[in-house]
XYZ file of C-alpha atoms in Angstrom:
275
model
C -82.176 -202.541 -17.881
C -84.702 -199.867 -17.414
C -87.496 -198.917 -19.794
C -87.632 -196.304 -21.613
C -90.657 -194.844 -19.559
C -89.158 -195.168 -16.736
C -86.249 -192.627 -18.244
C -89.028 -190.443 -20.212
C -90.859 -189.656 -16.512
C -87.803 -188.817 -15.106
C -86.980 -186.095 -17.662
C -90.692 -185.388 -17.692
C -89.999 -184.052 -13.754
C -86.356 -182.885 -13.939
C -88.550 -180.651 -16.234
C -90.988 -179.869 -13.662
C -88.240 -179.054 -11.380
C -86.564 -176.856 -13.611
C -89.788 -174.619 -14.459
C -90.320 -174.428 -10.814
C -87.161 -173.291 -9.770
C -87.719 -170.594 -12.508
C -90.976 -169.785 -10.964
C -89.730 -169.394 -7.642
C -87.171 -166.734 -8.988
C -89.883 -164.571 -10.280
C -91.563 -164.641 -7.628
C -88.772 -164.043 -5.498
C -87.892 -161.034 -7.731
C -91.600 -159.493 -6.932
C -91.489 -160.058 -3.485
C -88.581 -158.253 -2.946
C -89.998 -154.998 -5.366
C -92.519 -155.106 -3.062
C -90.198 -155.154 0.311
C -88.525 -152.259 -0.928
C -91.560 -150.393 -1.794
C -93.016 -150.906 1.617
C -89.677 -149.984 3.168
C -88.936 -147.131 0.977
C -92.727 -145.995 2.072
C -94.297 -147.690 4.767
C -97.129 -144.959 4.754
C -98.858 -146.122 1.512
C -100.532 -149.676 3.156
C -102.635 -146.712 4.939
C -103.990 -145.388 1.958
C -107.942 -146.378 0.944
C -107.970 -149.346 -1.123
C -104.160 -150.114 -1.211
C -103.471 -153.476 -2.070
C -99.603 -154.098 -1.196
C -100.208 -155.940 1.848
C -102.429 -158.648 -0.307
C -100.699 -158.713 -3.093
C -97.276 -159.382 -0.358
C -99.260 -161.874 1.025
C -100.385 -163.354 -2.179
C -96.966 -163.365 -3.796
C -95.707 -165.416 -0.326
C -98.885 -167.744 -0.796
C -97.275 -168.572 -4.318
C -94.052 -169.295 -3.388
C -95.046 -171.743 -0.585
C -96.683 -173.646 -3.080
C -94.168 -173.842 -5.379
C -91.448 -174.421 -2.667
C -93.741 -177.852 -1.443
C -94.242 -178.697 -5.222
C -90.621 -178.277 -5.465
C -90.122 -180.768 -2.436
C -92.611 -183.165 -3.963
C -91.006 -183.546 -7.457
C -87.561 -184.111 -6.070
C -88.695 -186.430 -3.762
C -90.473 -188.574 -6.501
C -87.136 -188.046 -8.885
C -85.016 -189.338 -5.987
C -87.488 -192.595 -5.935
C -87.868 -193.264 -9.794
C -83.645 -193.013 -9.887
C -83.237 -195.504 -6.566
C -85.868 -197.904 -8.693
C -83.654 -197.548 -11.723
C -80.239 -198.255 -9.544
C -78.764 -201.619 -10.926
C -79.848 -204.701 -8.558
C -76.696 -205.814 -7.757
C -74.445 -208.856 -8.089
C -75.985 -212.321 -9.412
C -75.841 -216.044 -8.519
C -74.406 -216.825 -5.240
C -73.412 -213.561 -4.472
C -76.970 -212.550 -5.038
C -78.452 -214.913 -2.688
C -75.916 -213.516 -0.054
C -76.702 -210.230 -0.249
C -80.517 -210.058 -0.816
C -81.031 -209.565 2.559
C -78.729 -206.407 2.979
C -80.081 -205.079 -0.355
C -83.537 -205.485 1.047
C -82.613 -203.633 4.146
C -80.915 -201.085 2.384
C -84.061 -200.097 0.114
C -86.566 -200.211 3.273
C -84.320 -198.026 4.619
C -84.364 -195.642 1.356
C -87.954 -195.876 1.773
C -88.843 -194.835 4.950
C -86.104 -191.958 4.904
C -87.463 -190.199 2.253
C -91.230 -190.841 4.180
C -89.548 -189.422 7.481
C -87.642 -186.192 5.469
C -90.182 -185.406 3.580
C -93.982 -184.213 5.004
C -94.137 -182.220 2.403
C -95.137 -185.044 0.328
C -97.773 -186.247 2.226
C -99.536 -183.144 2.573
C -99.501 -182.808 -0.956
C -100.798 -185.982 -1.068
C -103.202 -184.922 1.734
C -103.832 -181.732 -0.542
C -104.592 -184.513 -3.858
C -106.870 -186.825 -1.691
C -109.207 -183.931 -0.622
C -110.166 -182.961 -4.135
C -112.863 -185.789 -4.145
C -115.864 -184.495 -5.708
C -114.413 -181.569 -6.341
C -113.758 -180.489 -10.451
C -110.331 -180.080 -11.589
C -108.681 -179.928 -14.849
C -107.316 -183.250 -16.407
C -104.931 -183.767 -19.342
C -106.344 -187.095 -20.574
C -104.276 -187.304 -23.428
C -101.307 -189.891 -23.325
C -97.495 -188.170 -22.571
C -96.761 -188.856 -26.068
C -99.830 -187.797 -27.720
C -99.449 -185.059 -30.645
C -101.682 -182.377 -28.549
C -102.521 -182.219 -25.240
C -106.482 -182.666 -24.801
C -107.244 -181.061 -21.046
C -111.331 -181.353 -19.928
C -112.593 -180.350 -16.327
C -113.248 -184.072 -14.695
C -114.528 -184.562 -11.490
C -111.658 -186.524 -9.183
C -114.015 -189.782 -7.917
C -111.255 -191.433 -6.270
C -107.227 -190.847 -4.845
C -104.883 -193.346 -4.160
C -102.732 -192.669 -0.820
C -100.185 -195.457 -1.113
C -96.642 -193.527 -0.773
C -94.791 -196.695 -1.660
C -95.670 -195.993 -5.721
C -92.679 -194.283 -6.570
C -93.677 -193.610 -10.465
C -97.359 -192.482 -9.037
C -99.092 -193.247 -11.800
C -102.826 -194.376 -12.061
C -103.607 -192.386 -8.462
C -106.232 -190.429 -9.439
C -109.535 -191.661 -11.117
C -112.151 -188.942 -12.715
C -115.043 -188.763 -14.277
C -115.758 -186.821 -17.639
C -119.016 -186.128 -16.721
C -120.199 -184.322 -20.002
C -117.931 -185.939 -23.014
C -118.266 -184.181 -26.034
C -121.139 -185.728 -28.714
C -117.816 -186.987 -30.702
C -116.411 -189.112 -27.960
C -117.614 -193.081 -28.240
C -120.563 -194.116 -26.931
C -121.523 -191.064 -25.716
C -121.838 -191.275 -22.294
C -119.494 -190.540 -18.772
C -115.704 -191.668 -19.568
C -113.330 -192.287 -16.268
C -109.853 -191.982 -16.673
C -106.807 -192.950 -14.386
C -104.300 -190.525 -14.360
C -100.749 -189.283 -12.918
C -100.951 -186.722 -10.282
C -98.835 -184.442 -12.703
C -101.900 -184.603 -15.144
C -104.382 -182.931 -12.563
C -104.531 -179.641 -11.944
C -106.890 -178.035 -9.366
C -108.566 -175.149 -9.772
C -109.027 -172.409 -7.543
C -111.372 -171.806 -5.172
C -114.440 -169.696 -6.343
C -115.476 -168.586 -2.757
C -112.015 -167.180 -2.165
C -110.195 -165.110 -4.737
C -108.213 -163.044 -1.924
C -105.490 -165.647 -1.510
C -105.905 -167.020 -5.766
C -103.153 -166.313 -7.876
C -103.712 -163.440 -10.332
C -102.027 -163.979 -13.791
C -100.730 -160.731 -15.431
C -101.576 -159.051 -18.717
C -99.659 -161.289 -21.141
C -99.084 -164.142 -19.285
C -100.473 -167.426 -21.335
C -102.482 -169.748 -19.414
C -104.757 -172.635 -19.693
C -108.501 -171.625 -19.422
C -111.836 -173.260 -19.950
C -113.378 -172.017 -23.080
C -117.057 -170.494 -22.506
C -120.180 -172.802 -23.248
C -117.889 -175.967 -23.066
C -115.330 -178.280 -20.394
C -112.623 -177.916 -22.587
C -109.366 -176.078 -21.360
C -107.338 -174.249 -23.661
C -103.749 -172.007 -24.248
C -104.822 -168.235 -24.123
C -103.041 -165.208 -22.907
C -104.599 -163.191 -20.333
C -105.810 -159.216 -21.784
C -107.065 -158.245 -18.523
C -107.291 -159.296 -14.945
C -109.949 -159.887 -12.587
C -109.284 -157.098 -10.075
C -108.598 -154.163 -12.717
C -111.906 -155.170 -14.204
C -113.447 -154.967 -10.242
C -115.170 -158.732 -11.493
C -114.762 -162.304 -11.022
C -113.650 -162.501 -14.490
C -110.458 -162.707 -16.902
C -110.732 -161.086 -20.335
C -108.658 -163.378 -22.139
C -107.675 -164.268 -26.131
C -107.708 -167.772 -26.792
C -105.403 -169.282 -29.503
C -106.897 -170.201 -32.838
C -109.668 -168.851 -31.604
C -110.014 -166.167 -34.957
C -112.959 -165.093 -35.970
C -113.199 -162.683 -39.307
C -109.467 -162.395 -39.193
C -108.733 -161.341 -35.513
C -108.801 -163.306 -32.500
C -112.008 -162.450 -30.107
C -111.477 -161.332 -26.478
C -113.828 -163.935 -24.070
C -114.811 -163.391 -20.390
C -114.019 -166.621 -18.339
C -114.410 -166.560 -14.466
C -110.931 -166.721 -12.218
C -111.975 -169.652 -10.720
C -111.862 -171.558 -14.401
C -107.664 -170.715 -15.038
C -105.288 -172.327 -14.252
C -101.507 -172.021 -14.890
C -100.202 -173.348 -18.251
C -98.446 -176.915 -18.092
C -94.311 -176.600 -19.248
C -94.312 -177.880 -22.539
C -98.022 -177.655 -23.221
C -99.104 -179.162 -26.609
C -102.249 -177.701 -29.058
């Protein structure tokens, strides 16, 4: 009989799916605006400081990624449900075909290796954060609020044959807050759904820009804490580095502040984010 974490990850990524599949329609939608603009007026990527071509190219940069994490989640669905599949007959009959059972699930195993490179690149993609900061949700799937801190990933493990991946990355909390116990650097082991990277500061060309209104999780200034804000501005209508953004319960004399928080510290917020 299967646990009942076993059945609460599996709706955890038929989740996951779901919001990505709706993600990939929106983008889809804005990539085709923007084919019909550029067909309906070719002329305009000549124009000084147009951006169509980049924002085109950004918008296709998108929807790779969420096409691979797309391929990545259903591949690690089809794995938790073969691990859930009864184990067959017992007794006798057991003993008679354990063999053919065994064969069956190697074989399970090393098709959805062979079909699916997708998965080890992301893998790939996972193991070379090393060193680098990311954000973390260190808070347990079950936990009233979601608690997300920037960590810094000290090790990633690259064996494919953990179907629930959990425990594969370890971080480091390098600067836990003066309330945490003992005071000093935490490590945590976490799920690669509770890491999320951040993008890269040295190139904001091919970075996703969020859009006036769009909530997302961001790290609040003076601290490593993430948290749920909605974006006021953008980065390249301010001609900065920076998002303006309004972070919830964040109000100060009876209106909420509007705080300046580099692109390269905002990340997309989590389906079914807790605070």
């Amino acid at each position: 009989m299967s646990s009942s974490p076993d059945i609460a990850g599996i709706l955890e990524n038929t989740k996951e799916l779901d919001r990505l599949r709706k993600e990939q329609e929106e983008v889809l939608v804005e990539i085709n605006k923007m084919h019909k603009k550029l067909q309906a007026t070719p002329e305009v990527v000549e124009k000084p400081g147009d951006t169509s071509l980049s924002k085109l190219k950004n918008l296709y940069i998108q929807a790779k990624e969420l096409s691979e994490s797309e391929v990545t989640v259903s591949t690690i669905l089809l794995t938790q449900l073969d691990s859930l599949l009864p184990s067959g007959p017992t007794g006798q009959q057991r003993r008679k075909l354990g063999n053919d059972q065994k064969r069956k699930r190697m074989k399970v195993e090393s098709d959805v290796q062979r079909v699916s490179p997708s998965v080890r690149n992301q893998i790939e993609a996972y193991a070379s954060l090393r060193g680098e900061q990311v954000a973390a949700r260190v808070t347990a799937d079950d936990a009233e609020k979601d608690e997300w801190f920037v960590v810094k990933v000290i090790h990633f493990d690259r064996d494919t044959k953990d179907s629930n991946l959990c425990d594969r990355v370890e971080v480091l909390d390098e600067e836990p807050g003066d309330d945490e116990e003992g005071g000093g650097q935490r490590t945590y082991k976490l799920s690669m759904s509770c890491i999320l990277p951040f993008p890269k500061r040295n190139d904001p060309s091919t970075t996703q820009e969020f859009q006036p209104g769009k909530h997302v999780l961001a790290v609040y200034p003076g601290t490593t804490a993430l948290y749920k804000a909605t974006v006021i501005s953008t980065p390249r209508k301010r001609k900065s580095d920076e998002y303006l953004l309004e972070f919830d319960d964040d109000e100060e004399d009876g209106a909420l502040p509007q705080r300046t928080v580099p692109f390269h510290k905002v990340v997309a917020l989590p389906e079914g984010h807790r605070q």
